[in-house]
């Protein structure tokens, strides 16, 4: 929900304007997905839309299925793109805060909250494993299939 409705529809495409508490929800639980800060994610996504399936696309299918799916995560960003695609988001105090403290927020929300929830139900380790680790792996692959599988098999250019 935080990636689809928050990072994608609201922040990347500015499709609507939610209340502040909804935006905070998106930023907290978006960090829990370990897909990067909203600023980084949206900047990459806007760049992707601008340069879809070209060398400037951060996860172009033209560089192969593995690269488009997950390989792009292991490549250092070219500094020429830094700050170019989301300067409006960089000015937002909530987004800037999440970007600055992304690591601690991601760990607390992505692993701390599920572990605490599991502990409240009598099994902290299950909360950590199922609500934390396996959830992150599953959500990553579901999200990344949009970059790889859908761009490999899809025919509609956008």
Coordinates of C-alpha atoms in Angstrom, one line a residue:
X1 CA 0.0 0.0 0.0
X2 CA 2.8 2.4 0.9
X3 CA 4.7 1.7 -2.3
X4 CA 1.7 1.6 -4.7
X5 CA -0.5 4.3 -3.3
X6 CA 2.3 6.3 -1.5
X7 CA 5.6 6.3 -3.3
X8 CA 4.1 5.6 -6.7
X9 CA 0.7 7.3 -7.2
X10 CA 1.1 10.1 -4.6
X11 CA 4.8 11.0 -4.5
X12 CA 6.1 10.0 -8.0
X13 CA 3.0 11.0 -10.0
X14 CA 1.3 13.4 -7.7
X15 CA -2.1 11.8 -8.5
X16 CA -3.7 13.1 -5.3
X17 CA -2.9 14.9 -2.1
X18 CA -3.5 12.9 1.1
X19 CA -3.7 14.2 4.7
X20 CA -0.4 14.6 6.6
X21 CA -1.1 11.5 8.7
X22 CA -1.6 9.4 5.6
X23 CA 1.6 10.7 4.1
X24 CA 3.4 9.8 7.4
X25 CA 2.0 6.3 7.1
X26 CA 3.3 6.0 3.6
X27 CA 6.7 7.2 4.6
X28 CA 7.0 4.9 7.7
X29 CA 5.7 1.8 6.1
X30 CA 7.3 2.6 2.7
X31 CA 10.7 2.5 4.5
X32 CA 9.7 -0.9 6.0
X33 CA 9.7 -2.4 2.4
X34 CA 13.5 -1.7 2.1
X35 CA 13.0 -0.4 -1.4
X36 CA 14.8 2.9 -0.5
X37 CA 13.7 6.3 0.8
X38 CA 10.7 7.9 -0.9
X39 CA 13.1 10.5 -2.4
X40 CA 15.4 7.9 -4.0
X41 CA 12.5 5.6 -5.1
X42 CA 10.5 8.4 -6.7
X43 CA 13.6 9.9 -8.4
X44 CA 14.5 6.5 -9.9
X45 CA 10.8 6.0 -10.9
X46 CA 10.5 9.4 -12.6
X47 CA 13.8 8.7 -14.4
X48 CA 12.5 5.3 -15.5
X49 CA 9.4 6.9 -17.0
X50 CA 11.4 9.6 -18.7
X51 CA 13.9 7.1 -20.3
X52 CA 11.9 3.8 -20.3
X53 CA 13.9 0.9 -21.7
X54 CA 16.9 3.0 -22.7
X55 CA 20.5 3.1 -21.3
X56 CA 19.3 6.0 -19.0
X57 CA 16.5 3.9 -17.5
X58 CA 17.8 2.8 -14.1
X59 CA 16.4 -0.7 -14.5
X60 CA 16.1 -1.1 -18.3
X61 CA 15.0 -4.5 -19.6
X62 CA 17.4 -4.0 -22.5
X63 CA 20.2 -4.8 -20.1
X64 CA 18.7 -8.3 -19.4
X65 CA 16.1 -9.9 -17.2
X66 CA 18.4 -10.2 -14.2
X67 CA 19.5 -6.6 -14.4
X68 CA 16.0 -5.3 -14.7
X69 CA 14.7 -7.6 -11.9
X70 CA 17.4 -7.1 -9.2
X71 CA 20.8 -6.5 -10.8
X72 CA 20.3 -2.7 -10.9
X73 CA 20.4 -2.7 -7.1
X74 CA 24.1 -3.6 -7.2
X75 CA 25.1 -0.8 -9.6
X76 CA 26.2 2.6 -8.2
X77 CA 24.1 5.5 -9.5
X78 CA 25.7 7.9 -11.9
X79 CA 26.1 11.2 -10.0
X80 CA 24.8 13.1 -13.0
X81 CA 21.3 11.9 -12.0
X82 CA 21.5 13.0 -8.3
X83 CA 18.8 15.5 -7.5
X84 CA 17.6 15.8 -11.1
X85 CA 14.3 14.0 -11.1
X86 CA 12.6 14.9 -7.7
X87 CA 13.7 18.3 -6.6
X88 CA 10.1 19.1 -5.5
X89 CA 10.2 16.1 -3.1
X90 CA 13.6 17.1 -1.7
X91 CA 12.0 20.3 -0.5
X92 CA 9.3 18.5 1.5
X93 CA 10.3 18.3 5.2
X94 CA 8.6 14.9 5.9
X95 CA 10.2 13.3 2.8
X96 CA 13.6 14.9 3.6
X97 CA 13.4 13.6 7.2
X98 CA 12.6 10.1 6.0
X99 CA 15.4 10.2 3.4
X100 CA 18.0 11.4 6.0
X101 CA 17.0 8.8 8.6
X102 CA 16.0 6.1 6.2
X103 CA 18.2 3.3 7.6
X104 CA 17.0 3.5 11.2
X105 CA 13.3 4.0 10.1
X106 CA 13.5 1.0 7.8
X107 CA 15.0 -1.3 10.4
X108 CA 12.6 -0.2 13.1
X109 CA 9.5 -0.4 10.9
X110 CA 10.6 -3.4 8.8
X111 CA 12.0 -5.7 11.5
X112 CA 11.2 -4.1 14.9
X113 CA 7.5 -3.7 14.4
X114 CA 6.9 -7.3 13.1
X115 CA 9.2 -8.7 15.9
X116 CA 7.3 -6.7 18.5
X117 CA 4.0 -7.8 17.1
X118 CA 5.1 -11.5 17.1
X119 CA 6.3 -11.1 20.7
X120 CA 2.9 -9.7 21.7
X121 CA 1.4 -12.9 20.3
X122 CA 3.9 -15.1 22.0
X123 CA 6.4 -15.7 19.2
X124 CA 8.9 -12.9 18.5
X125 CA 11.0 -15.0 16.2
X126 CA 8.1 -15.8 13.9
X127 CA 7.2 -12.1 13.8
X128 CA 10.8 -11.4 12.7
X129 CA 11.0 -14.2 10.2
X130 CA 7.5 -14.1 8.6
X131 CA 6.6 -10.4 9.2
X132 CA 10.1 -9.2 8.5
X133 CA 12.5 -11.2 6.4
X134 CA 10.1 -13.3 4.3
X135 CA 7.8 -10.4 3.8
X136 CA 10.7 -8.2 2.5
X137 CA 11.8 -10.9 0.0
X138 CA 8.3 -11.6 -1.2
X139 CA 7.4 -7.9 -1.7
X140 CA 10.7 -7.2 -3.4
X141 CA 10.2 -9.9 -6.0
X142 CA 6.6 -8.9 -6.6
X143 CA 7.6 -5.3 -7.1
X144 CA 10.7 -6.1 -9.2
X145 CA 8.7 -8.3 -11.5
X146 CA 7.1 -5.1 -12.8
X147 CA 10.6 -4.0 -13.9
X148 CA 11.6 -7.3 -15.4
X149 CA 8.8 -9.7 -16.3
X150 CA 6.2 -7.1 -17.3
X151 CA 8.7 -5.2 -19.4
X152 CA 10.0 -8.3 -21.0
X153 CA 6.6 -9.7 -21.9
X154 CA 4.5 -6.5 -22.1
X155 CA 3.9 -4.8 -25.4
X156 CA 2.3 -1.5 -24.5
X157 CA 4.9 1.4 -24.5
X158 CA 4.2 4.1 -22.0

